[in-house]
Short mmCIF file of C-alpha atoms in Angstrom, two decimals:
data_model
loop_
_atom_site.label_atom_id
_atom_site.label_comp_id
_atom_site.label_asym_id
_atom_site.label_seq_id
_atom_site.Cartn_x
_atom_site.Cartn_y
_atom_site.Cartn_z
CA CYS A 1433 0.04 -0.02 0.11
CA VAL A 1434 1.34 3.46 -0.81
CA LEU A 1435 -0.10 6.72 0.38
CA ALA A 1436 0.04 9.67 -1.96
CA SER A 1437 2.37 8.57 -4.69
CA SER A 1438 4.44 11.39 -6.21
CA SER A 1439 3.01 10.44 -9.66
CA THR A 1440 -0.38 11.65 -8.42
CA PRO A 1441 -0.88 15.43 -9.26
CA PRO A 1442 -2.63 17.41 -6.44
CA LEU A 1443 -6.46 18.01 -7.21
CA PRO A 1444 -8.28 21.19 -6.21
CA PRO A 1445 -9.18 20.63 -2.54
CA ARG A 1446 -12.86 20.74 -1.48
CA ALA A 1447 -14.09 22.73 1.52
CA ILE A 1448 -14.83 19.46 3.44
CA ALA A 1449 -11.28 18.23 3.11
CA LEU A 1450 -9.75 21.64 3.97
CA ASP A 1451 -11.91 21.98 7.22
CA ALA A 1452 -11.06 18.24 8.22
CA THR A 1453 -9.26 17.07 11.20
CA PHE A 1454 -7.65 13.67 11.25
CA GLY A 1455 -6.79 10.76 13.59
CA VAL A 1456 -4.47 8.12 12.44
CA VAL A 1457 -5.11 4.44 13.75
CA ALA A 1458 -2.48 1.64 13.28
CA ILE A 1459 -1.17 -1.37 14.89
CA CYS A 1460 2.38 -2.71 14.24
CA SER A 1461 3.73 -5.39 16.44
CA PRO A 1462 7.54 -5.62 17.10
CA ASP A 1463 7.41 -9.22 15.60
CA TYR A 1464 6.98 -7.44 12.21
CA ALA A 1465 10.33 -6.68 10.69
CA ALA A 1466 9.41 -3.28 9.37
CA SER A 1467 7.43 -2.03 12.67
CA SER A 1468 10.17 0.36 14.11
CA GLY A 1469 10.61 2.07 10.67
CA PHE A 1470 6.90 2.12 9.93
CA LEU A 1471 6.07 3.73 13.37
CA ALA A 1472 8.89 6.23 13.25
CA ALA A 1473 7.66 7.37 9.76
CA LEU A 1474 4.18 7.48 10.79
CA ARG A 1475 4.74 9.36 13.98
CA ALA A 1476 6.89 11.97 11.99
CA TYR A 1477 4.25 12.26 9.43
CA ALA A 1478 1.59 12.78 12.18
CA SER A 1479 3.71 15.25 14.05
CA ARG A 1480 4.36 17.35 10.78
CA HIS A 1481 0.56 17.57 10.03
CA GLY A 1482 -0.97 17.70 13.51
CA LEU A 1483 -2.63 14.36 13.35
CA GLN A 1484 -4.15 12.76 16.49
CA THR A 1485 -2.70 9.47 16.92
CA HIS A 1486 -3.94 6.16 18.00
CA LEU A 1487 -1.07 3.82 17.59
CA HIS A 1488 -0.69 0.25 19.15
CA GLU A 1489 2.32 -2.07 19.14
CA ALA A 1490 0.64 -5.25 20.44
CA SER A 1491 -2.55 -7.07 19.79
CA LEU A 1492 -5.65 -5.82 21.40
CA LEU A 1493 -7.26 -9.28 21.57
CA PRO A 1494 -7.00 -11.83 24.44
CA LYS A 1495 -5.60 -14.72 22.51
CA ARG A 1496 -2.29 -14.63 20.64
CA SER A 1497 -3.63 -17.49 18.46
CA ILE A 1498 -5.95 -14.92 16.72
CA PRO A 1499 -4.24 -13.01 13.89
CA LEU A 1500 -3.24 -9.63 14.72
CA ALA A 1501 -5.24 -8.13 11.84
CA TYR A 1502 -8.45 -8.76 13.78
CA SER A 1503 -7.05 -6.16 16.29
CA LYS A 1504 -7.89 -3.53 13.72
CA LEU A 1505 -11.62 -3.52 14.79
CA PRO A 1506 -11.25 -3.00 18.57
CA ALA A 1507 -8.49 -0.23 17.82
CA LEU A 1508 -11.07 1.47 15.42
CA VAL A 1509 -13.80 1.40 17.94
CA GLN A 1510 -11.51 2.73 20.53
CA ALA A 1511 -10.36 5.56 18.34
CA HIS A 1512 -13.81 6.33 17.23
CA ALA A 1513 -14.92 6.82 20.84
CA GLN A 1514 -11.85 8.74 22.04
CA SER A 1515 -10.83 10.96 18.89
CA THR A 1516 -12.21 14.38 18.31
CA ALA A 1517 -11.12 14.26 14.68
CA THR A 1518 -13.66 14.38 11.73
CA TRP A 1519 -12.03 11.62 10.00
CA LEU A 1520 -10.15 8.43 11.11
CA TRP A 1521 -7.50 7.21 8.81
CA TRP A 1522 -6.66 3.46 9.17
CA VAL A 1523 -3.27 2.52 7.90
CA ASP A 1524 -1.62 -1.00 7.78
CA CYS A 1525 2.04 -1.24 8.93
CA ASP A 1526 3.14 -2.31 5.38
CA THR A 1527 2.19 1.04 4.07
CA ALA A 1528 4.87 3.45 2.54
CA ILE A 1529 4.25 7.21 2.77
CA LEU A 1530 6.08 8.66 -0.23
CA GLU A 1531 5.11 12.27 0.03
CA GLU A 1532 5.58 13.16 3.70
CA ARG A 1533 5.05 16.84 2.98
CA ARG A 1534 1.67 16.26 1.44
CA PRO A 1535 -1.18 16.90 4.11
CA LEU A 1536 -4.11 14.35 4.45
CA SER A 1537 -6.42 17.08 3.54
CA ASP A 1538 -4.95 17.14 -0.04
CA VAL A 1539 -5.29 13.29 -0.26
CA LEU A 1540 -8.84 13.36 0.97
CA ALA A 1541 -9.62 16.08 -1.50
CA ALA A 1542 -8.09 13.79 -4.25
CA ALA A 1543 -10.14 10.88 -3.04
CA LEU A 1544 -13.45 12.86 -2.92
CA THR A 1545 -12.91 14.22 -6.35
CA ALA A 1546 -12.46 10.63 -7.66
CA ALA A 1547 -15.40 9.33 -5.64
CA ALA A 1548 -17.59 12.00 -7.35
CA GLU A 1549 -16.89 10.67 -10.85
CA SER A 1550 -19.58 8.69 -12.44
CA GLY A 1551 -17.78 5.54 -12.71
CA ASP A 1552 -17.85 2.60 -15.28
CA THR A 1553 -21.64 2.13 -15.42
CA ALA A 1554 -21.39 -0.03 -18.61
CA ASN A 1555 -19.44 -2.66 -16.35
CA GLY A 1556 -21.29 -1.87 -13.33
CA VAL A 1557 -24.69 -2.66 -14.16
CA ALA A 1558 -26.72 -4.76 -11.68
CA SER A 1559 -26.76 -8.41 -12.06
CA ASP A 1560 -27.54 -11.53 -10.04
CA ASP A 1561 -25.16 -14.15 -8.91
CA GLY A 1562 -25.94 -16.69 -6.40
CA GLY A 1563 -28.49 -14.46 -4.72
CA ARG A 1564 -26.08 -11.55 -4.32
CA ARG A 1565 -27.05 -8.17 -5.92
CA TRP A 1566 -24.25 -6.12 -7.40
CA ARG A 1567 -24.69 -2.32 -6.96
CA PRO A 1568 -23.93 -0.23 -10.06
CA ALA A 1569 -21.27 2.48 -10.14
CA ILE A 1570 -22.13 5.96 -8.69
CA ALA A 1571 -24.45 7.66 -11.06
CA ALA A 1572 -24.23 11.23 -11.85
CA GLY A 1573 -26.68 13.37 -9.74
CA THR A 1574 -27.23 10.70 -6.95
CA ARG A 1575 -25.09 9.98 -3.98
CA ALA A 1576 -22.07 11.44 -5.57
CA ALA A 1577 -22.95 14.84 -4.49
CA ALA A 1578 -22.98 13.79 -0.87
CA THR A 1579 -19.81 13.42 1.29
CA PRO A 1580 -19.05 9.70 1.65
CA GLU A 1581 -18.74 8.28 5.20
CA LEU A 1582 -16.12 5.90 4.01
CA LEU A 1583 -13.48 5.99 1.34
CA ILE A 1584 -11.72 2.65 0.73
CA ALA A 1585 -10.06 1.01 -2.17
CA TYR A 1586 -10.76 -2.19 -4.16
CA GLU A 1587 -8.20 -4.47 -5.85
CA PRO A 1588 -8.40 -3.83 -9.56
CA TRP A 1589 -7.06 -7.29 -10.77
CA GLY A 1590 -9.69 -9.68 -9.28
CA VAL A 1591 -10.17 -12.10 -6.44
CA ASP A 1592 -7.38 -13.29 -4.09
CA SER A 1593 -6.29 -16.94 -5.18
CA ARG A 1594 -6.55 -17.99 -1.40
CA ILE A 1595 -10.30 -17.73 -1.55
CA GLU A 1596 -10.73 -21.45 -2.10
CA GLU A 1597 -8.91 -23.92 -0.15
CA PRO A 1598 -6.94 -26.61 -2.32
CA GLU A 1599 -7.52 -30.13 -1.43
CA GLU A 1600 -4.90 -32.53 -0.16
CA PRO A 1601 -3.57 -35.05 -2.80
CA SER A 1602 -4.90 -38.61 -2.36
CA PRO A 1603 -4.29 -41.94 -4.22
CA LYS A 1604 -7.59 -41.53 -5.92
CA ARG A 1605 -7.00 -37.89 -7.29
CA SER A 1606 -3.79 -37.09 -9.17
CA ILE A 1607 -1.96 -33.75 -8.68
CA HIS A 1608 -3.11 -32.69 -12.20
CA GLU A 1609 -6.68 -33.37 -11.24
CA LEU A 1610 -6.43 -31.16 -8.30
CA VAL A 1611 -4.66 -28.45 -10.26
CA ARG A 1612 -7.40 -28.39 -12.70
CA LYS A 1613 -9.96 -28.32 -9.92
CA ARG A 1614 -8.12 -25.59 -8.24
CA ARG A 1615 -8.05 -23.25 -11.39
CA GLY A 1616 -11.85 -23.95 -11.85
CA ALA A 1617 -12.48 -23.00 -8.29
CA VAL A 1618 -10.27 -19.91 -8.55
CA ALA A 1619 -11.98 -18.84 -11.80
CA ALA A 1620 -15.47 -19.43 -10.34
CA ALA A 1621 -14.49 -17.28 -7.26
CA GLN A 1622 -13.27 -14.56 -9.39
CA ALA A 1623 -16.58 -14.47 -11.26
CA ARG A 1624 -18.67 -14.73 -7.95
CA LEU A 1625 -16.66 -12.25 -5.97
CA GLY A 1626 -15.31 -9.71 -8.29
CA HIS A 1627 -12.66 -7.25 -7.03
CA PRO A 1628 -11.92 -7.56 -3.36
CA ILE A 1629 -12.16 -4.56 -1.12
CA ASN A 1630 -8.85 -3.70 0.41
CA THR A 1631 -8.70 -2.56 4.04
CA GLY A 1632 -4.97 -1.52 4.19
CA SER A 1633 -5.67 2.18 4.18
CA PHE A 1634 -8.94 3.95 4.21
CA PHE A 1635 -10.79 6.88 5.61
CA LEU A 1636 -13.81 6.77 7.76
CA ARG A 1637 -15.85 9.87 8.88
CA ARG A 1638 -16.63 9.72 12.58
CA GLY A 1639 -20.25 9.66 13.39
CA PRO A 1640 -23.43 7.22 13.89
CA TRP A 1641 -22.86 5.57 10.38
CA ALA A 1642 -19.15 4.76 11.35
CA GLU A 1643 -20.12 3.60 14.62
CA ALA A 1644 -22.70 1.12 13.22
CA LEU A 1645 -20.32 -0.06 10.61
CA LEU A 1646 -17.55 -0.91 13.19
CA ARG A 1647 -20.33 -2.66 15.38
CA ARG A 1648 -21.48 -4.88 12.42
CA TRP A 1649 -17.67 -5.37 11.08
CA TRP A 1650 -16.63 -6.51 14.43
CA ALA A 1651 -19.39 -8.91 14.86
CA ALA A 1652 -18.52 -10.38 11.37
CA CYS A 1653 -14.87 -10.78 12.64
CA ASN A 1654 -16.00 -12.47 15.79
CA GLU A 1655 -18.23 -14.85 13.66
CA THR A 1656 -15.21 -15.72 11.29
CA ILE A 1657 -12.89 -16.25 14.27
CA ARG A 1658 -15.69 -18.58 15.99
CA ILE A 1659 -16.04 -20.89 12.89
CA GLY A 1660 -12.33 -20.90 11.82
CA HIS A 1661 -10.92 -17.88 10.43
CA ARG A 1662 -8.39 -19.88 7.99
CA ARG A 1663 -11.39 -21.14 5.74
CA ALA A 1664 -14.05 -18.56 6.41
CA ALA A 1665 -11.80 -15.66 6.19
CA PRO A 1666 -8.44 -16.21 4.64
CA LEU A 1667 -7.84 -12.35 4.45
CA TRP A 1668 -8.99 -11.86 8.26
CA ASP A 1669 -10.75 -8.61 8.76
CA GLN A 1670 -10.80 -8.05 4.95
CA SER A 1671 -12.85 -11.14 4.39
CA ALA A 1672 -14.94 -10.50 7.38
CA LEU A 1673 -16.04 -7.06 5.90
CA GLN A 1674 -17.05 -8.66 2.61
CA ARG A 1675 -19.24 -11.18 4.60
CA LEU A 1676 -21.61 -8.13 5.25
CA PRO A 1677 -24.24 -8.09 2.43
CA ASP A 1678 -23.75 -4.32 1.62
CA PHE A 1679 -19.93 -4.82 1.00
CA ALA A 1680 -20.21 -7.36 -1.85
CA PRO A 1681 -17.26 -6.03 -3.80
CA PRO A 1682 -17.48 -4.75 -7.39
CA PRO A 1683 -18.06 -7.26 -10.17
CA LEU A 1684 -15.05 -8.54 -12.13
CA GLY A 1685 -14.30 -5.82 -15.01
CA HIS A 1686 -15.52 -2.85 -13.15
CA THR A 1687 -13.13 0.09 -13.16
CA GLY A 1688 -14.83 3.09 -11.65
CA PRO A 1689 -16.11 4.27 -8.19
CA TYR A 1690 -18.46 1.89 -6.42
CA HIS A 1691 -20.99 2.26 -3.66
CA VAL A 1692 -20.62 0.13 -0.44
CA GLY A 1693 -22.13 0.03 2.94
CA ALA A 1694 -25.48 0.89 4.28
CA GLY A 1695 -27.34 3.20 2.17
CA GLY A 1696 -24.46 3.20 -0.18
CA ALA A 1697 -22.85 5.81 1.92
CA GLY A 1698 -19.34 4.51 1.34
CA VAL A 1699 -17.20 4.55 -1.92
CA ALA A 1700 -14.68 1.99 -3.10
CA LEU A 1701 -12.15 3.32 -5.46
CA PRO A 1702 -9.50 1.57 -7.61
CA HIS A 1703 -5.96 3.04 -7.31
CA ALA A 1704 -7.24 5.37 -4.57
CA PRO A 1705 -4.78 8.08 -3.66
CA PHE A 1706 -4.56 6.84 -0.12
CA ASN A 1707 -3.91 3.16 -1.33
CA GLU A 1708 -2.50 3.59 -4.67
CA GLN A 1709 -0.07 0.53 -5.25
CA LEU A 1710 -2.15 -2.34 -3.84
CA CYS A 1711 -0.15 -5.26 -2.97
CA ALA A 1712 -0.29 -8.03 -5.51
CA SER A 1713 -2.29 -10.50 -3.37
CA ALA A 1714 -4.88 -11.23 -6.00
CA ALA A 1715 -4.87 -13.41 -8.91
CA SER A 1716 -5.34 -11.61 -12.33
CA PRO A 1717 -8.21 -12.99 -14.59
#
């Protein structure tokens, strides 16, 4: 994940971005090799731009066996309750800040401008698949005029290849059969799940909508932990989010902004200015 790549020209800021205040939320365990460098860079960036900080260096969960990524939700709930900022910026500890002089208000303005675009309505038409309803891209004159409650990114290349668990070889199944089945399962998952939403870096506007989302998201995380996170949620909190009916990701081939969340108040973006170079964790169709 990359915040504010130098290749992105600054866009005219909106009043909402200029007036915004920000709280940055992150967890980075010392077990992670890049933790000290990341936290030092993030603290320096926060100090330069006057950001409220909600930084943690250990899991907020009672069991060490639960992946650290699930601590994202209690950290966000805590920050939402304690912060006085208008926006919370969550950032994973593998994020690189390439333009430390660029304020978050400018990044937010660029994201709001991108979110207001009409999107790829040709590829974003509604269709049914397995009982799930795709939402179309933002249409001109609808929600685009309002300030989103959530700005998040989706992965442009397709579904993560780990979405389907491979079977173990057996005397009755050759490795070639399993490879063919694996490829078929991934292709089916790509068609069904589209472009996964990426939770490595996103903006959440503090308020009742955000509070309700965090409560529902945390409940989904608890459910995936209960039933076995490795199969139910191979991407941990990110998989849990997409289990919520209103966070079904954009259909495969979609390229523009996309409504997510209750009432379509969130917007998912490809190559978002706050998450420009998404890690290549997904299989390209």
